[in-house]
Amino acid sequence: MESSGVIRLHYEELLFYAACVCNCWSVCLCVCVCLEGRACRRGGGGGGGGGGGGGGMRMGSSWRWQLSRAMRLALRWCRLCRPQRGGRGGGSKRWISGRCLELWSYSKLLLKSLYFNSLSNSDTLLDCVFEPVYWIVDNVTRWFGVVFVSLVILLTTSVLVIVYLFVLPTILSTYPVYWAVWHLCCGHWLLVMVVFHYYKATTTSPGHPPKDKVHIPSVSICKKCITPKPPRTHHCSICNTCVLKMDHHCPWLNNCVGHFNHRYFFSFCLYMTLGCIYCSISSRDLFVEAYSAVESYYQTPFPPYTLRETTAHKSIIFLWVLTSSVAVALGGLTLWHTILISRGETSVERHINHKETRRLKEKGKVFRNPFHHGKLNNWKLLFGVEKRSHWFTRVLLPSSHLPSGDGIMWDCTFTRRDPMAI
């Protein structure tokens, strides 16, 4: 008695095969329709002469030959389903089970030979399914980067106008002299740092691997640029190029964050967060007064406010809501990048190292980040601090110095007693 075969499949293989079958039939149908239309046009145009008729016949025979190959393959596939004569009862059921298993094995072999390999998994399938979405997002981000930058400039300018027209006059007229001086110095210092670092982050190139040099330290070859990729280098699909020490593509900068502008990006996030917190705290009392005044607008009789006063009330409410919202959102992003910098990672490397940690944990090993030099040393490398005075001149004041290293060669911190698990 022959035992019936049991087919065990992973869910990603089933999804993968279903997608492949749909794609194959769709592509074959489109190709056959296009070739048939071309063959008919060629044949019709050559009806008056022998040369034209011969060209149409050759084109028609070519696509018919391709179609016949596909039909022969389909017939061979269907021949496996044809029942043998004389099968009865239980033998017929066993034959159907065996034929179905053979049929599925043959189909599986065909699909694997065309699309599948041992490296394919559910992540690969999801990447293929969402490829159109990635393409749309990349192109939208690329073309709307200018819009995002303009929006940042517009909102920042509106905050400055409101502060200079309504907040600063109130501070100078009601606060003591030392508090007024402190507000003037602190506010303008934050403004200079925000403007400087945002300009440098948007205009500074993140750094790219040299394409004219072949003999450079590399860990792989970029599949899209077809050039060597140094360590910590990744391809940006929006900029369509490889970026040294790539962190991410920031639409608010319309630029990639990489080796040469990582410091500018983080400093902009830090000082913009501090500036928003400063504006939110400084205008809190004005916001409470303005909110109470706006609520009184709906009372009868209407309170005797002038146009300037109503404009000031609404502007201060807009200022407080905007700066508080940005402080919360951008503060969370700044905190996240603070954690990454302390660990010696970028946003891309965080996902890679997380997967590598889980993979090595299953094997009983421990993953160690080779670019982690200790929390303090990681901050020194980011800000380019080489001596104590640099904390003031390069961190607390605008500085356009270059980062440490060239983004191609990287120092690893491990010795023989502290090896990285491989």
Short mmCIF file of C-alpha atoms in Angstrom, two decimals, residues 36-280:
data_model
loop_
_atom_site.label_atom_id
_atom_site.label_comp_id
_atom_site.label_asym_id
_atom_site.label_seq_id
_atom_site.Cartn_x
_atom_site.Cartn_y
_atom_site.Cartn_z
CA GLU A 36 0.21 39.75 -32.37
CA GLY A 37 -0.64 43.39 -33.02
CA ARG A 38 2.81 44.09 -34.46
CA ALA A 39 2.68 40.97 -36.64
CA CYS A 40 -0.73 41.92 -38.02
CA ARG A 41 0.40 45.46 -38.82
CA ARG A 42 3.55 44.23 -40.54
CA GLY A 43 1.61 41.64 -42.50
CA GLY A 44 -1.10 44.12 -43.53
CA GLY A 45 1.41 46.75 -44.61
CA GLY A 46 3.29 44.27 -46.81
CA GLY A 47 0.27 42.99 -48.73
CA GLY A 48 1.20 44.97 -51.86
CA GLY A 49 4.75 43.64 -52.20
CA GLY A 50 6.69 40.47 -51.71
CA GLY A 51 9.30 42.04 -49.39
CA GLY A 52 6.68 43.40 -47.01
CA GLY A 53 4.85 40.07 -46.93
CA GLY A 54 8.07 38.23 -46.18
CA GLY A 55 8.86 40.58 -43.25
CA GLY A 56 5.38 40.06 -41.82
CA MET A 57 5.68 36.29 -42.19
CA ARG A 58 9.03 36.27 -40.39
CA MET A 59 7.68 38.39 -37.56
CA GLY A 60 4.55 36.28 -37.35
CA SER A 61 6.48 33.03 -37.39
CA SER A 62 8.81 34.33 -34.64
CA TRP A 63 6.08 35.17 -32.17
CA ARG A 64 4.13 32.07 -33.12
CA TRP A 65 7.21 29.98 -32.43
CA GLN A 66 7.53 31.58 -28.98
CA LEU A 67 3.86 30.96 -28.34
CA SER A 68 4.17 27.34 -29.44
CA ARG A 69 7.00 26.84 -26.97
CA ALA A 70 4.78 28.15 -24.19
CA MET A 71 1.94 25.91 -25.35
CA ARG A 72 4.20 22.84 -25.42
CA LEU A 73 5.29 23.60 -21.88
CA ALA A 74 1.66 23.99 -20.82
CA LEU A 75 0.72 20.71 -22.55
CA ARG A 76 3.55 18.91 -20.83
CA TRP A 77 2.32 20.30 -17.53
CA CYS A 78 -1.24 19.20 -18.29
CA ARG A 79 -0.08 15.76 -19.47
CA LEU A 80 0.87 15.04 -15.89
CA CYS A 81 -2.78 15.48 -14.96
CA ARG A 82 -4.06 13.03 -17.60
CA PRO A 83 -5.32 9.86 -15.85
CA GLN A 84 -3.98 6.49 -16.90
CA ARG A 85 -6.33 3.92 -18.35
CA GLY A 86 -7.44 1.05 -16.18
CA GLY A 87 -7.18 2.86 -12.83
CA ARG A 88 -9.99 1.83 -10.51
CA GLY A 89 -11.04 2.28 -6.88
CA GLY A 90 -8.28 2.87 -4.33
CA GLY A 91 -5.61 2.59 -6.99
CA SER A 92 -7.16 5.56 -8.79
CA LYS A 93 -7.08 7.64 -5.62
CA ARG A 94 -3.45 6.75 -5.00
CA TRP A 95 -2.65 7.60 -8.60
CA ILE A 96 -4.36 11.01 -8.29
CA SER A 97 -2.46 11.75 -5.08
CA GLY A 98 0.85 10.76 -6.64
CA ARG A 99 0.13 12.73 -9.82
CA CYS A 100 -0.83 15.83 -7.84
CA LEU A 101 2.37 15.58 -5.85
CA GLU A 102 4.39 15.13 -9.04
CA LEU A 103 2.54 18.00 -10.67
CA TRP A 104 3.19 20.31 -7.73
CA SER A 105 6.90 19.33 -7.62
CA TYR A 106 7.24 20.10 -11.32
CA SER A 107 5.53 23.49 -10.93
CA LYS A 108 7.65 24.27 -7.91
CA LEU A 109 10.82 23.45 -9.86
CA LEU A 110 9.76 25.72 -12.73
CA LEU A 111 8.98 28.67 -10.47
CA LYS A 112 12.15 28.24 -8.44
CA SER A 113 14.25 28.14 -11.60
CA LEU A 114 12.75 31.46 -12.69
CA TYR A 115 12.25 33.49 -9.53
CA PHE A 116 13.18 31.69 -6.33
CA ASN A 117 16.46 30.99 -4.56
CA SER A 118 17.60 30.00 -1.09
CA LEU A 119 17.91 33.66 0.01
CA SER A 120 14.28 34.50 -0.72
CA ASN A 121 11.96 34.88 2.25
CA SER A 122 8.94 36.86 3.38
CA ASP A 123 11.00 40.08 3.51
CA THR A 124 11.96 39.66 -0.14
CA LEU A 125 8.34 39.05 -1.08
CA LEU A 126 7.16 42.15 0.80
CA ASP A 127 9.88 44.23 -0.87
CA CYS A 128 8.64 43.06 -4.29
CA VAL A 129 5.01 43.74 -3.41
CA PHE A 130 5.70 47.22 -2.04
CA GLU A 131 8.18 48.22 -4.75
CA PRO A 132 5.61 50.50 -6.50
CA VAL A 133 4.88 52.16 -3.16
CA TYR A 134 8.60 52.71 -2.56
CA TRP A 135 8.96 54.21 -6.03
CA ILE A 136 6.09 56.65 -5.44
CA VAL A 137 7.40 57.66 -2.02
CA ASP A 138 10.94 58.17 -3.35
CA ASN A 139 9.80 60.36 -6.23
CA VAL A 140 7.32 62.34 -4.12
CA THR A 141 9.99 62.95 -1.47
CA ARG A 142 12.52 63.95 -4.10
CA TRP A 143 10.26 66.53 -5.74
CA PHE A 144 8.60 67.78 -2.55
CA GLY A 145 11.88 68.33 -0.72
CA VAL A 146 11.91 71.95 -1.86
CA VAL A 147 8.36 72.37 -0.53
CA PHE A 148 9.38 70.99 2.88
CA VAL A 149 12.41 73.29 3.06
CA SER A 150 10.24 76.27 2.12
CA LEU A 151 7.76 75.26 4.81
CA VAL A 152 10.51 75.18 7.46
CA ILE A 153 11.71 78.64 6.40
CA LEU A 154 8.15 80.01 6.35
CA LEU A 155 7.21 78.69 9.81
CA THR A 156 10.51 79.81 11.33
CA THR A 157 10.09 83.27 9.83
CA SER A 158 6.53 83.54 11.14
CA VAL A 159 7.74 82.68 14.66
CA LEU A 160 10.45 85.33 14.45
CA VAL A 161 8.00 87.98 13.25
CA ILE A 162 5.57 87.23 16.10
CA VAL A 163 8.37 87.27 18.68
CA TYR A 164 9.80 90.58 17.46
CA LEU A 165 6.39 92.27 17.13
CA PHE A 166 4.57 91.06 20.24
CA VAL A 167 6.74 89.04 22.65
CA LEU A 168 9.98 91.04 22.86
CA PRO A 169 8.26 94.44 23.39
CA THR A 170 6.34 92.92 26.31
CA ILE A 171 9.53 91.43 27.80
CA LEU A 172 11.48 94.69 27.46
CA SER A 173 8.70 96.78 28.97
CA THR A 174 7.69 94.56 31.90
CA TYR A 175 10.72 92.42 32.86
CA PRO A 176 13.69 93.61 34.96
CA VAL A 177 16.82 94.65 33.09
CA TYR A 178 18.82 91.50 33.83
CA TRP A 179 15.95 89.26 32.67
CA ALA A 180 15.53 91.32 29.51
CA VAL A 181 19.27 91.07 28.75
CA TRP A 182 19.18 87.31 29.39
CA HIS A 183 16.25 86.86 27.01
CA LEU A 184 17.93 88.94 24.32
CA CYS A 185 21.22 87.02 24.57
CA CYS A 186 19.72 83.52 24.88
CA GLY A 187 17.11 84.03 22.18
CA HIS A 188 19.53 85.43 19.61
CA TRP A 189 22.16 82.79 20.40
CA LEU A 190 19.61 80.03 19.72
CA LEU A 191 18.49 81.82 16.54
CA VAL A 192 22.05 82.04 15.20
CA MET A 193 22.74 78.36 15.97
CA VAL A 194 19.49 77.20 14.35
CA VAL A 195 19.98 79.24 11.17
CA PHE A 196 23.66 78.31 10.81
CA HIS A 197 23.23 74.57 11.29
CA TYR A 198 20.13 74.35 9.11
CA TYR A 199 21.92 76.14 6.27
CA LYS A 200 24.98 73.90 6.60
CA ALA A 201 22.88 70.72 6.85
CA THR A 202 20.97 71.52 3.65
CA THR A 203 23.95 72.73 1.58
CA THR A 204 26.71 70.35 2.73
CA SER A 205 27.12 67.14 0.77
CA PRO A 206 26.86 64.05 2.99
CA GLY A 207 29.79 62.46 1.18
CA HIS A 208 29.92 59.83 -1.56
CA PRO A 209 32.38 57.03 -2.38
CA PRO A 210 34.86 57.98 -5.12
CA LYS A 211 33.72 56.43 -8.38
CA ASP A 212 37.01 56.93 -10.21
CA LYS A 213 38.96 54.87 -7.67
CA VAL A 214 38.60 51.10 -7.70
CA HIS A 215 41.11 50.16 -5.00
CA ILE A 216 39.30 51.48 -1.95
CA PRO A 217 38.36 49.57 1.22
CA SER A 218 34.93 48.06 0.56
CA VAL A 219 32.66 45.45 2.06
CA SER A 220 30.35 44.88 -0.92
CA ILE A 221 29.33 46.15 -4.34
CA CYS A 222 26.31 48.42 -4.71
CA LYS A 223 23.72 46.68 -6.88
CA LYS A 224 22.48 49.98 -8.34
CA CYS A 225 25.66 52.08 -8.61
CA ILE A 226 27.83 49.03 -9.50
CA THR A 227 30.65 50.55 -7.43
CA PRO A 228 32.49 49.40 -4.29
CA LYS A 229 30.75 50.28 -1.02
CA PRO A 230 33.01 51.18 1.91
CA PRO A 231 31.93 50.26 5.46
CA ARG A 232 28.83 52.11 6.76
CA THR A 233 27.95 53.18 3.22
CA HIS A 234 24.43 52.67 1.91
CA HIS A 235 22.52 53.52 -1.26
CA CYS A 236 19.90 56.27 -1.11
CA SER A 237 17.08 55.54 -3.55
CA ILE A 238 15.90 59.17 -3.42
CA CYS A 239 19.28 60.75 -4.23
CA ASN A 240 20.08 57.71 -6.43
CA THR A 241 23.64 57.45 -5.13
CA CYS A 242 25.64 55.86 -2.33
CA VAL A 243 26.20 57.93 0.83
CA LEU A 244 29.08 57.60 3.28
CA LYS A 245 27.91 56.71 6.81
CA MET A 246 24.32 57.17 5.70
CA ASP A 247 21.84 57.84 8.49
CA HIS A 248 18.67 58.62 6.50
CA HIS A 249 17.26 60.92 3.84
CA CYS A 250 15.66 63.92 5.51
CA PRO A 251 12.89 65.59 3.44
CA TRP A 252 13.01 68.67 5.71
CA LEU A 253 16.59 69.21 4.56
CA ASN A 254 16.05 67.94 1.01
CA ASN A 255 19.33 66.16 1.55
CA CYS A 256 20.79 62.95 2.88
CA VAL A 257 22.28 62.86 6.36
CA GLY A 258 25.72 61.32 6.07
CA HIS A 259 29.30 61.56 7.24
CA PHE A 260 29.98 65.22 6.44
CA ASN A 261 26.67 66.76 7.58
CA HIS A 262 25.62 64.46 10.42
CA ARG A 263 26.86 66.96 13.00
CA TYR A 264 24.98 69.82 11.35
CA PHE A 265 21.76 67.79 11.29
CA PHE A 266 21.93 66.78 14.94
CA SER A 267 22.92 70.28 16.07
CA PHE A 268 20.00 71.75 14.13
CA CYS A 269 17.57 69.31 15.77
CA LEU A 270 19.04 70.02 19.21
CA TYR A 271 19.03 73.83 18.97
CA MET A 272 15.65 73.94 17.23
CA THR A 273 14.20 71.88 20.08
CA LEU A 274 15.80 74.18 22.66
CA GLY A 275 14.56 77.23 20.78
CA CYS A 276 10.99 75.92 20.66
CA ILE A 277 11.10 75.09 24.38
CA TYR A 278 12.44 78.58 25.07
CA CYS A 279 9.68 80.25 23.05
CA SER A 280 7.01 78.05 24.59
#
